[in-house]
Structure formats: C-alpha cells, structure tokens
XYZ file of C-alpha atoms in Angstrom:
563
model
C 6.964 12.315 -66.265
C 7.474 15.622 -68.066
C 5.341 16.547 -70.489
C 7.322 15.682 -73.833
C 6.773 13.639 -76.661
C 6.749 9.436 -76.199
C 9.517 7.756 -78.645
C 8.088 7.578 -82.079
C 6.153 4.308 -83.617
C 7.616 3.198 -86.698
C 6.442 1.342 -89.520
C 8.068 0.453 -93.247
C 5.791 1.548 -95.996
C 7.236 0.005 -99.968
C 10.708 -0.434 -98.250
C 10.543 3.489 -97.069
C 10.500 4.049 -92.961
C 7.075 6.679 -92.614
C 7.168 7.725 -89.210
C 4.127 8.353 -87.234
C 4.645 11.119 -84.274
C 2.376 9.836 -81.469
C 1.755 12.892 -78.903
C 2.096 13.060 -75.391
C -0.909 11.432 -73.253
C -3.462 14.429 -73.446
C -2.457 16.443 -76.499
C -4.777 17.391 -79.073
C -3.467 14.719 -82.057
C -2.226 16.392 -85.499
C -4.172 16.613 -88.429
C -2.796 13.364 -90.897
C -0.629 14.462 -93.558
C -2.337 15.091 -97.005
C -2.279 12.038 -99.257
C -1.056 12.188 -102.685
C -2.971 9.883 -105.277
C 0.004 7.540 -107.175
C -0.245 7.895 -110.838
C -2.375 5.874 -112.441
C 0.569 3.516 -114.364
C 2.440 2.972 -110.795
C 0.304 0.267 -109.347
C -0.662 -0.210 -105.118
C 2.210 -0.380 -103.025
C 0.871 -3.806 -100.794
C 0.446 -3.056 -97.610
C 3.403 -3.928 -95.474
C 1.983 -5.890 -92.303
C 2.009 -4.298 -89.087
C 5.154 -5.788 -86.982
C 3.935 -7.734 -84.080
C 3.876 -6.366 -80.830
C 6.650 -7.784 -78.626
C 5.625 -9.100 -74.953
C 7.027 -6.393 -72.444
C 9.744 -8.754 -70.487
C 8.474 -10.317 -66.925
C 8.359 -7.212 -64.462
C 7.554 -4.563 -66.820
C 4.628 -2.484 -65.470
C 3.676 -1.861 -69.548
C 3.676 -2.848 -73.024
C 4.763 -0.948 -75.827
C 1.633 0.374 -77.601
C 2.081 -1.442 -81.738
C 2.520 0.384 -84.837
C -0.758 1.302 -86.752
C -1.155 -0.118 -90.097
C 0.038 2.523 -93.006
C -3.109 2.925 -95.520
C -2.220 1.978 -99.130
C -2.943 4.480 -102.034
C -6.481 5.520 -102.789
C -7.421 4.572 -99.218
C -9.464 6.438 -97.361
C -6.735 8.668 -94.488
C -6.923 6.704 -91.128
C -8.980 8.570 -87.990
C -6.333 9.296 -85.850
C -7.205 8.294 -82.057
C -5.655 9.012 -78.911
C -2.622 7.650 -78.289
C -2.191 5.588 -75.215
C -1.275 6.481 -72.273
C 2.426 7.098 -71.153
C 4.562 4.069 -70.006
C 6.688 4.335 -66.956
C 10.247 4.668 -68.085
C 11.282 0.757 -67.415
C 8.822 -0.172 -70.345
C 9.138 2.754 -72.727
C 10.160 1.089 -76.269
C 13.770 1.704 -77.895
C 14.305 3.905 -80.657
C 14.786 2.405 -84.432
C 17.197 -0.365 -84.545
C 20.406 -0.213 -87.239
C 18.380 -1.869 -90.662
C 15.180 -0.687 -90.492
C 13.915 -3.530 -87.879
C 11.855 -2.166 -85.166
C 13.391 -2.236 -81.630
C 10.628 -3.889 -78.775
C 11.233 -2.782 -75.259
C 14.128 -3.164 -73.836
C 14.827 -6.687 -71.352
C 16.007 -5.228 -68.160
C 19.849 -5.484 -67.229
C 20.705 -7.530 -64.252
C 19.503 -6.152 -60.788
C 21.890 -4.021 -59.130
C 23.288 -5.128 -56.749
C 22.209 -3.451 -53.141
C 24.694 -1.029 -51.563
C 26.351 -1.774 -47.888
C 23.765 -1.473 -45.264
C 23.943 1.619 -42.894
C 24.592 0.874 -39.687
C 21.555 0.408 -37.410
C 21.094 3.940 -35.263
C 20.349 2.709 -31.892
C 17.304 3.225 -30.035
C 16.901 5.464 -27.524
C 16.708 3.900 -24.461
C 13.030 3.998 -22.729
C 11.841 3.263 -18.911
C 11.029 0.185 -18.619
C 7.290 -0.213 -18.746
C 5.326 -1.104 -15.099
C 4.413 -4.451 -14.664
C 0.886 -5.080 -14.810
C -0.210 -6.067 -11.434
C -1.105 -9.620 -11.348
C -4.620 -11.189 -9.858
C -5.061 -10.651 -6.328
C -2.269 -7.689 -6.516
C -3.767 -3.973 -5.948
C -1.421 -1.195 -6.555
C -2.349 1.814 -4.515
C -1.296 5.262 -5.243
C 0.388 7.915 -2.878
C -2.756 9.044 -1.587
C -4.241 8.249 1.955
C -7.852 7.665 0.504
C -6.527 5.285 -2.241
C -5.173 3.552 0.724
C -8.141 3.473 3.158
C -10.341 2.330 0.304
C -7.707 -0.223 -0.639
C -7.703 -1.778 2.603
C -11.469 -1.688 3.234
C -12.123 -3.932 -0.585
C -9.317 -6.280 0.724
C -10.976 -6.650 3.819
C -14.011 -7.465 1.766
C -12.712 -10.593 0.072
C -12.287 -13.883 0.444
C -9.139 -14.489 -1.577
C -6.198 -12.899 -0.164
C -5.129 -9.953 -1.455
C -1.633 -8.025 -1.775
C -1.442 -4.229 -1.193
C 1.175 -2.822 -3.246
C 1.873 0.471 -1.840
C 3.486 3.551 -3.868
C 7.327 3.008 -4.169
C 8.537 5.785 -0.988
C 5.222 7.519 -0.513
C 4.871 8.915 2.975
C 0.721 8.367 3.720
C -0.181 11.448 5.763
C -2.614 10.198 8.382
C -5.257 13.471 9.656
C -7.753 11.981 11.256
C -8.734 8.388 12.306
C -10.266 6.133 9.813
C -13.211 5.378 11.578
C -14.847 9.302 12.208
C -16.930 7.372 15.159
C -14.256 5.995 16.856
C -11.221 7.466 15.495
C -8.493 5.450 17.582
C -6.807 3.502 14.352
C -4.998 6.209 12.120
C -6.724 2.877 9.075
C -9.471 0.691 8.842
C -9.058 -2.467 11.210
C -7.477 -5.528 9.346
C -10.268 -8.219 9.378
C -8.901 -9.928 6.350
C -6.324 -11.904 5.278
C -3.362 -9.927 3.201
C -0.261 -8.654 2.312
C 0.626 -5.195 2.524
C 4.080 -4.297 0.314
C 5.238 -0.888 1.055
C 8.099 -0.873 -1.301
C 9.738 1.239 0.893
C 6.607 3.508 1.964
C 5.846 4.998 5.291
C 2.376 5.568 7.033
C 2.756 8.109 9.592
C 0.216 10.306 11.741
C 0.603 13.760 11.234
C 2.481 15.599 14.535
C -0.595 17.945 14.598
C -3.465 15.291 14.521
C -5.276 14.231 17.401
C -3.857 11.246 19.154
C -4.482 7.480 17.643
C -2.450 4.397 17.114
C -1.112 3.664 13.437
C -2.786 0.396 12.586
C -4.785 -2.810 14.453
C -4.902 -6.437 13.571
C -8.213 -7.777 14.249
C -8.734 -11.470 15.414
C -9.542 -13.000 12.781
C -7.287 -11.129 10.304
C -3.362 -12.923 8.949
C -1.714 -9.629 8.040
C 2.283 -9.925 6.231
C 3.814 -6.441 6.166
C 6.678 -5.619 3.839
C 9.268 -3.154 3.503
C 6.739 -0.696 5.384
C 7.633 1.678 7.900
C 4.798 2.566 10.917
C 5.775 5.884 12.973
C 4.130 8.810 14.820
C 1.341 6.378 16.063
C -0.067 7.428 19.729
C -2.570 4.827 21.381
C -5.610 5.801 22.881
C -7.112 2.709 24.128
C -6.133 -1.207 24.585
C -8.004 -3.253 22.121
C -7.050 -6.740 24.108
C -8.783 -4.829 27.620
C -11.610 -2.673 25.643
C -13.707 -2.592 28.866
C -10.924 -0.962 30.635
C -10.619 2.608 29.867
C -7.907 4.794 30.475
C -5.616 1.819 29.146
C -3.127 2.722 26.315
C -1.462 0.022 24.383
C 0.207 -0.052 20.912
C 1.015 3.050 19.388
C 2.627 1.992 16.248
C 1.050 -1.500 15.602
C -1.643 -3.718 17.987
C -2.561 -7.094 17.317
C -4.944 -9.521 18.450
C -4.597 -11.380 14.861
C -1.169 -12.903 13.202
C 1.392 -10.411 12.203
C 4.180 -11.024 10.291
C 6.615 -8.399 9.698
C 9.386 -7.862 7.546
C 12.173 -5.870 6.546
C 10.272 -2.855 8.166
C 10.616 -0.108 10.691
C 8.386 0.781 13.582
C 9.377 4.054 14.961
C 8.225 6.936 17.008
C 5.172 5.509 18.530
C 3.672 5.870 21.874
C 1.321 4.777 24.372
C 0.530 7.200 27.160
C -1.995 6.584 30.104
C -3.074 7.605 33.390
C -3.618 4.247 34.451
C -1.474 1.364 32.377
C 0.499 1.289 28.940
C 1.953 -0.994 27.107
C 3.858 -1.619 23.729
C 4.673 1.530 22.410
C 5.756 -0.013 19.174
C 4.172 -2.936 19.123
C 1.546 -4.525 21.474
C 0.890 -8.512 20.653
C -1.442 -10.175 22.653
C -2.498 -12.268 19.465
C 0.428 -13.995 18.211
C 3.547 -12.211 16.006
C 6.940 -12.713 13.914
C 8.847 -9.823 13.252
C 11.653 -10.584 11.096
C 15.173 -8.273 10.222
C 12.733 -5.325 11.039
C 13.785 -2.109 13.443
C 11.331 -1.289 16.315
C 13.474 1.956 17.742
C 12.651 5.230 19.358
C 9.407 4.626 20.766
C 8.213 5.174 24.472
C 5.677 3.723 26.661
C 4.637 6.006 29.595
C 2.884 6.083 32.750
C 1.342 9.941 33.201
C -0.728 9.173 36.182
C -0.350 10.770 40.179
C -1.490 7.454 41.556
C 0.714 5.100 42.914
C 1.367 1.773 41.721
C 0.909 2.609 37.346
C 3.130 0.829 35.283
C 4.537 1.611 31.391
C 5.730 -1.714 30.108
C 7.527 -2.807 26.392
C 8.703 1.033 25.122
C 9.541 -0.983 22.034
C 7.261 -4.245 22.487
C 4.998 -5.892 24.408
C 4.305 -9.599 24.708
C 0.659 -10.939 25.595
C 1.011 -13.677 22.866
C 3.216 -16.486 21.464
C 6.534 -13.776 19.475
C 9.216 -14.495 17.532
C 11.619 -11.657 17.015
C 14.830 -12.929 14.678
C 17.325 -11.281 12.866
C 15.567 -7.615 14.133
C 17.184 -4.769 15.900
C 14.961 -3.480 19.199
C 16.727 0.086 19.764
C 16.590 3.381 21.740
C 13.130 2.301 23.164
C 11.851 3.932 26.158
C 9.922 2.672 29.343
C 9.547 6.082 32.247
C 6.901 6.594 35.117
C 5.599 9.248 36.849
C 8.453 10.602 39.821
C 7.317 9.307 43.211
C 4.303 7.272 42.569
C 6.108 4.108 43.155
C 5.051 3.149 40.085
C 6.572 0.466 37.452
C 8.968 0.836 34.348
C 10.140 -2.219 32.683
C 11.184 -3.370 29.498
C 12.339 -0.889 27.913
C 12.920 -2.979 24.782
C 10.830 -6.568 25.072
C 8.178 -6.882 27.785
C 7.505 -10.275 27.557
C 4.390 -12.071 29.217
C 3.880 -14.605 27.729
C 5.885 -17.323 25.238
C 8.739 -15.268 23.732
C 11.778 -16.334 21.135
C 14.558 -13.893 20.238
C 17.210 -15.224 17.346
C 20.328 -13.064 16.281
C 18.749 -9.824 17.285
C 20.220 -6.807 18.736
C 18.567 -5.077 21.547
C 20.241 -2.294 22.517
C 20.676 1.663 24.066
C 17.142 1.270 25.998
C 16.168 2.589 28.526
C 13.619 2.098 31.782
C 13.412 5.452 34.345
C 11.397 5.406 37.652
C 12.428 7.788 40.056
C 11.099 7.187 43.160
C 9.603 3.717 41.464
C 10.969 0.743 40.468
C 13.149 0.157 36.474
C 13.402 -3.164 34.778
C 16.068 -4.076 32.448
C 15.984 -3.730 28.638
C 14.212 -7.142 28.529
C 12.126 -8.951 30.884
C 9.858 -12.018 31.143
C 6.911 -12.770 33.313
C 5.780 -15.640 31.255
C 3.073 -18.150 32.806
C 4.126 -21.330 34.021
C 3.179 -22.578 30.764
C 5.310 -20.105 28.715
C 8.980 -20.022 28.560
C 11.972 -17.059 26.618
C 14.484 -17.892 24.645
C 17.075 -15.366 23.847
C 20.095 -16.995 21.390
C 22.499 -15.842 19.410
C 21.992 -12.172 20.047
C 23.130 -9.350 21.711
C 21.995 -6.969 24.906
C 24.215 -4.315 25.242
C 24.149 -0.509 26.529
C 20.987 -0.479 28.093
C 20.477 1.206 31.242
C 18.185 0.489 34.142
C 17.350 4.104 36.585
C 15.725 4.706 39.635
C 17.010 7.270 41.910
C 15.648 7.049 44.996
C 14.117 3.558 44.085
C 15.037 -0.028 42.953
C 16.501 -0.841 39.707
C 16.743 -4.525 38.549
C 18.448 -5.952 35.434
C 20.069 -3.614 32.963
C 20.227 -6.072 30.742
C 18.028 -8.556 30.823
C 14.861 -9.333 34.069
C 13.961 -12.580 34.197
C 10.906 -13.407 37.078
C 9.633 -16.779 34.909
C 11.573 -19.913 32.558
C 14.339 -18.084 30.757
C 17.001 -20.209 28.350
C 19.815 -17.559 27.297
C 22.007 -19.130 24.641
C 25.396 -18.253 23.088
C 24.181 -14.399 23.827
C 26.382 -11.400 24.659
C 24.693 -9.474 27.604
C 27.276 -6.361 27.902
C 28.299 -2.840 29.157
C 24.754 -2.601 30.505
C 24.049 -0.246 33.651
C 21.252 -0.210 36.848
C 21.619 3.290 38.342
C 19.530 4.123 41.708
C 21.254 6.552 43.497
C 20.427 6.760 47.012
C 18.432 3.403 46.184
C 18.951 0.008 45.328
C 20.580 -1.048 42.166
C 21.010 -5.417 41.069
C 21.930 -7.536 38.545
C 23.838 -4.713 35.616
C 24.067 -8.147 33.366
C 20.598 -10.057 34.654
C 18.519 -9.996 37.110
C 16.513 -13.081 38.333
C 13.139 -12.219 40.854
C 11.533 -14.910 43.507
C 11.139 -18.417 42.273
C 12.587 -17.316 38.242
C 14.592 -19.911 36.439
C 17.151 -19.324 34.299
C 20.026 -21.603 31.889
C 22.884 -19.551 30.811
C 24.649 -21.381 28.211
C 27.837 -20.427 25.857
C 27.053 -16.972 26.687
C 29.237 -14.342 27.979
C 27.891 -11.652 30.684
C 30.797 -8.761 30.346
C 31.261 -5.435 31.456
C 28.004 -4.445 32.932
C 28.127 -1.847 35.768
C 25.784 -1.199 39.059
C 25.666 2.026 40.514
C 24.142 3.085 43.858
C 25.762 6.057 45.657
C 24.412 6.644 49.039
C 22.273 3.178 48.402
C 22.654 -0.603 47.886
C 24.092 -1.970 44.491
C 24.589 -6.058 44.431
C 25.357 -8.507 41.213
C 27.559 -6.576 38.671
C 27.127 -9.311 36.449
C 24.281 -11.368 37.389
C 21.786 -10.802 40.351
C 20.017 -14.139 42.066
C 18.852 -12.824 45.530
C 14.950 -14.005 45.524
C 15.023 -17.617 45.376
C 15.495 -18.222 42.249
C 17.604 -21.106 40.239
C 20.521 -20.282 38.156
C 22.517 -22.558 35.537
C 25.337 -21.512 34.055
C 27.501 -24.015 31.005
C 30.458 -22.824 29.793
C 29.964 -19.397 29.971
C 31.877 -16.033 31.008
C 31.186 -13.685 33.804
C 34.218 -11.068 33.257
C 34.842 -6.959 34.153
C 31.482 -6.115 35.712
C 31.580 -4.231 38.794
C 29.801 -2.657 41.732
C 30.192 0.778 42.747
C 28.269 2.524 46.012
C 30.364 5.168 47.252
C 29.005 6.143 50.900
C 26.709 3.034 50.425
C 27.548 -0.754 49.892
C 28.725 -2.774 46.585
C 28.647 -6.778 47.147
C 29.079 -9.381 44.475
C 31.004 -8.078 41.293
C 30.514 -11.277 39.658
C 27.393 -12.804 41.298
C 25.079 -11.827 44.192
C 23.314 -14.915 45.743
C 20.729 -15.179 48.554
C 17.751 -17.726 49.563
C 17.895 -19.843 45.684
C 20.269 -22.015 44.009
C 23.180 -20.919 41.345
C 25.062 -24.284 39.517
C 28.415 -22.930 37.772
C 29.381 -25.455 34.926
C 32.660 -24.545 33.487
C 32.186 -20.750 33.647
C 35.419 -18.393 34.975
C 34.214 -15.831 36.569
C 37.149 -12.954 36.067
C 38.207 -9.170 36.595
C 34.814 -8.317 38.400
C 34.983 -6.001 41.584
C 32.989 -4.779 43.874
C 33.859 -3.658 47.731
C 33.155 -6.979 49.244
C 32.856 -10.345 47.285
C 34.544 -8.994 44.115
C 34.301 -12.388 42.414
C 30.646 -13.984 43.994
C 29.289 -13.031 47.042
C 27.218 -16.029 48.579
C 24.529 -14.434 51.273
C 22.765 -17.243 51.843
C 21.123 -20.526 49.497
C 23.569 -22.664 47.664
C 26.253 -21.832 45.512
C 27.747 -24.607 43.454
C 30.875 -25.126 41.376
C 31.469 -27.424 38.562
C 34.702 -26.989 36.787
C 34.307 -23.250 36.998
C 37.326 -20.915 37.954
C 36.642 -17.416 39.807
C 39.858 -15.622 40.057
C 41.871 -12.085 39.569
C 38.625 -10.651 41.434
C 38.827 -7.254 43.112
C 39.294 -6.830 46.389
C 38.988 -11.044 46.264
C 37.413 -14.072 45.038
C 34.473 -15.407 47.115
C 32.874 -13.868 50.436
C 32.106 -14.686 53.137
C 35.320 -16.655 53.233
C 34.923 -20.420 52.416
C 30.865 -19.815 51.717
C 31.969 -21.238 48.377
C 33.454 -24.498 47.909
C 36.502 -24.808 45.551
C 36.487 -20.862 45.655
C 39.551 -19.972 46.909
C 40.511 -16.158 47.778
C-alpha cells in the first residue's frame, strides 16, 4: 500500500459528527485538539456510545479497527495510541453512510467469474528416457574393456545373465583376451548367457596379431543376438588342442551350445600348414544358427606337404547343426597348388548330424589345383549321423581343380543324405585337363542319397583336355540313388578335346531308382539324357527325353529309355 492516510473513524458526539483522523501505520499521531470547558449553565453532553464494531464478512483477511469513545466535557483529553495497522484493501471500512450512520466494511460482491482458459502450450517433445535394465540384464558400453569385464562377471554367476551390448558399437579387438594365451580375441564362454548386440559388431583389428573372435567352452549355453563376428583368424583347434599346427574357427568355435540369431559372421579365417577347418564357424559341440549370414570367409590349407586339407570356408560340422532360415554365402575353401591336397565345402562341411531348412547357400567356392574340390556342401557323416537339406536353395557355386578332380558343385554327398523340395542350380565343377562330376551332386563309394520334390537344373561340368561326367547328378562309386518326383533339366557336359558322358546322370558300379522324375534338355557328347556304365539303373514312371545328342547310352542299358 502507499503511504496515505486510512479512511477516517467516525463517531456522533450531542448529534454533531467529530471526526477523528487516524494516521497511516507508522506516523507520529497528532497532538488532540484543545478542549474547550462548556459554560457552566449548559450541562454534560452524555456520552454517545461507541457504535459496535461490525464482524468483517467470511473471507476478509481484517476487521475494521472501532471508533474510540469521544470524552464528555471536563474530561480529562484521551492519550492518543497508535493506530492499527493497515488493512488490505478487501477489508478497508466504507466512508460515512447518507444520515450520519456509520458504514462497516463492505460484504464482498459476487466472485467474478474466471476468464476463458488459454490454450495449453504443448510440451516440447523429449527422448524417451532408457529403460532401466532389468535383473539379470547388464548393459555394456562401447568400450572393449567394459565388454571383457562384462563377460568375465557373467561367466562368474550362476543365474544366467544377458549382455546388452551398445546399440551399433564396433568393439575394436587389439590383442587377445587372455595375454598368456592370446588365441580368443574375448574371454572363453564358460557360462550360461545371452549376448544382445543390438546391432553391434566385434571385430579384430586388420593390424593385430592373428586370433579367432570368440570360443564356446563345454560347459557354456551361449544365445547370440543381432551381433555381427568378423576379422577373426584362428590359431589353434580347441576340439584337437594336442595337435598343433591345426587351425579351426576363425569367427566363432564351439565345443558348448550356440544359438545364433539374426547375426552375421563375416571375414573370418582359419589358415594352417597342416589342417583347417570352419572359417566362420567350427561346431564340434552342438549349434543352431537361425536367419543369420555366415559369408565371405575362407578356410585354407598353406602347407608344401601333400595330402592337407581346408574344409567348411563358411562352416564346419563336428556336432549335431541346425542351420534354418540362414544364408551361407561367398565362402571360400582353396589348397596349396600341387600338393594333392583337399578343398571341400566351401559353404557346409558337414561330419557329423546336419539339418538345413529354407536356407540359401550360394556363390561358394572350393579351388585345388593340382588337388582335389568338393562342392559347396558336403557330408561325411558317421553311420550314425544323417543331412537333411529341405526347402532351400544351392545355386552358383563352383567346384575347381585344374589339373585335378572336382566333385559336386553343388552339393557332395559320401554318407545318408535326404534332399527335400530343394533347388540345386546353375552350379559348376571346372578341372581342366582333369576330371570334373556331378555339377548338381555328387555321390562317393557306398553314399546314400533320397532326392525328393526337388529339382536339379542347369548345372554345368567342364573338363577341357580331361574327363567331365554327371551334368546333373554324379553316382559312379557305388553308391544308391532315389529320386520321387523330381526334375533333372538343362545341365550339361562339356570336354572339348576330352570326353563329356551323362548330361543328366552318370552311373557306374551302385544303384539309381527314378520315381516319376523327367529327366529333360540335358546334353553332353555321349548319353545326353543318362549314361548307364555299369550297376543298375531303374525307371519308375520317369520320362527322359529331348536329350542332346540322345536319351540313354549305351543303347537299351536302360529299360523304358528309349532314344
């Protein structure tokens, strides 16, 4: 409030209004006015009594201060005091009412009512906050010793634990984890748990000395998600460790479980002088590797002595596998030159109980020059084992050996094979001024294999100057063939200066059962559509026709071939 007088307090005195100035809270009060003594015939004016004090109305923060009583003549002048404090403005008392009555504070009016509202001004919008990460979840930061220490407490526990790796961080791996024996670019899984990349890759850096990505111990149960593994060179073979000079799994061993998913294993290797295996992955414990990539990794044999062998460029197979729903691609498998020495699957190595389910496997490659190339995918399982290819594809891989013996371009089968509802096409065995077999599949000495609903098309088997046999599939060892309702169309056989037999099928020594399959537009220089050598050939409701230069040969070796 400003400093100013408060309204004035008013009181009648003998039917006169006498006003009393009260002073602002704080001022000095004036001196009363001086008295004048009534003449002795005028008698005492009574005193007038002081007007009560109305109640300030409900919600006033103060009450009117009441009028002091007016001394009567003769009286002794009142001793002025200080007036009361100021009242907020709500509860300050009216001035003099019309008649001399005195006014009490004024009731308040009705509330006013409230204005429209103003419109809300929105937010501005804010990042969502991270989740917190829940028991058993560790989030590890972009930072290679966050994620060595990470996996080392994991390892630790008993409870299994997730890994939840930095959104796209690329872990830079210098060194191997173990300064002792640095052949794992981390610390050994022993544990059971999950690691979530989110999209992260670990990697060895292209200057650091040479060692594998990751291992699975035995006794570890590792899940890996959205994670990619690449740059990874193996130094040893964890399933042989009193064998040295082996190399196997230079992205990814296992001797554990492994279950991986929605990941990418690329650019590994395994090198030796003596054996490799599994470039990407090497599973001798047991695996499933679901709508992952294993691609552009190579397994090589480096050695001068005859007889080495680089198997599985993208994986090798030591243990029960499932691969579904994954793509195996532009894998390699190469030897030494001239040590008559052994490439072979280029993309799946399998030796031991294998399962493939609407994969792709495709553009690998095996090269021996001078030794012997395998196919794209093979299988040596034990008696006790059996592979299952279905409802995938094998398509543009090649097979080369110049100077040597390539087998398979497709697919090698020297065990139990089932191949169901499976394209196996535009695959090619190359081995000029050697022997080339089998562009669609191969099958070695005593092999088995069912080929059912699937189609074998467009595979090609080179040998200039050499031998090439079985444009579409190969069976010249012995081995037993069964084929249901399947296709056998447009492979061929090509040797110029050399010899081409068999553009559909090549058979020797074993048994092949056609059950409703047409065997069509294959060609070759002899035999276009099968050529029977020797063994038993066997048609059930299958057609072989429009073959180039003809059907069947030798002529009537085939019952119900005709042509």
């Amino acid at each position: 409030m400003s400093r100013q007088h408060v309204p004035a307090v008013v009181g009648l005195v003998a039917g006169a209004l006498v006003t009393v100035p009260v002073t602002a809270a704080g001022a000095a009060p004036s001196p009363p006015p001086p008295q004048q003594r009534p003449p002795a015939s005028v008698p005492a004016a009574p005193l007038v009594p002081r007007a009560p004090a109305v109640p300030a109305p409900p919600g006033v923060g103060a009450v009117a201060p009441s009028a002091p009583a007016v001394p009567g003549p003769g009286a002794a002048p009142p001793v002025p005091t200080a007036p009361p404090p100021p009242a907020p403005p709500a509860a300050a008392p009216s001035p003099v009412a019309s008649g001399g009555a005195v006014a009490g504070p004024k009731p308040p009016g009705p509330a006013k009512p409230p204005g429209p509202a103003k419109p809300a001004v929105p937010a501005k919008p804010t990042a969502p906050p991270k989740p917190p990460a829940a028991p058993g979840v560790i989030d590890v930061p972009c930072s290679v010793p966050h994620l060595l220490t990470a996996i080392r407490a994991a390892n630790g526990t008993a409870a299994p634990e997730t890994l939840r790796l930095a959104p796209g961080c690329t872990y830079r791996l210098a060194a191997g984890a173990n300064p002792f024996h640095p052949v794992n670019g981390l610390p050994v899984i022993t544990g059971t748990m999950t690691v979530d990349g989110q999209g992260s890759t670990i990697t060895r850096v292209a200057t650091a000395p040479r060692f594998r990505i990751l291992l699975v111990g035995r006794t570890a149960r590792l899940t890996m998600l959205d994670t990619t593994i690449s740059g990874g060179s193996a130094t040893d073979c964890p399933a042989y460790p009193d064998v040295p000079g082996m190399a196997c799994g230079g992205g990814i061993a296992n001797l554990g479980r492994l279950f991986l998913t929605r990941s990418r294993v690329t650019g590994n290797r395994a090198e030796s002088e003596l054996y490799a295996q599994g470039a990407g992955i090497d599973n001798p414990g047991n695996a499933t590797i679901r709508s992952s990539v294993v691609s552009g990794n190579t397994v090589a044999y480096s050695g001068s002595e005859r007889g080495g062998a680089a198997a599985g460029g993208g994986i090798a197979n030591d243990g029960p596998l499932t691969v579904e729903g994954a793509q195996v691609i532009n894998n390699r498998a190469r030897v030494r030159e001239d040590t008559r020495s052994f490439a072979f699957g280029s993309g799946i190595a399998g030796m031991a109980q294998s399962t493939v389910k609407n994969s792709v496997i495709r553009n690998n490659r095996a090269s021996a020059p001078g030794g012997f190339a395998r196919a794209a995918v093979t299988n040596s399982a034990p008696a006790s084992g059996r592979m299952t290819v279905t409802g995938s594809f094998v398509r543009g891989n090649v097979a080369d050996a110049p100077d040597g013996t390539a087998q398979g371009g497709g697919i090698t089968n020297s065990a139990r094979m089932t191949v169901d509802n499976t394209h196996v096409s535009g695959n090619t065995v190359t081995a000029r001024g050697g022997t080339a077999r089998g562009g669609g599949i191969r099958l070695g000495p005593g092999s088995e294999l069912k080929l059912l609903r699937s189609s074998v098309v467009g595979n090609v088997v080179e040998a200039s100057e050499g031998v090439a046999q079985g444009g579409g599939l190969d069976n010249p060892d012995g081995g037993t063939l069964e084929t249901t309702r399947s296709r056998i169309i447009d492979n061929s056989v090509t040797a110029q200066d050399g010899t081409a037999l068999g553009g559909g099928l090549y058979h020797a020594v074993g048994t092949s059962t056609l059950d409703r399959t047409v065997i069509n537009g294959t060609r070759a220089i002899d035999g276009g559509g099968i050529f029977r050598r020797s063994g038993t050939v066997r048609l059930l409701g299958s057609q072989v026709m429009f073959n180039t230069p003809n059907n069947c040969r030798p002529t009537d070796s085939v019952r119900g071939c005709v042509g």
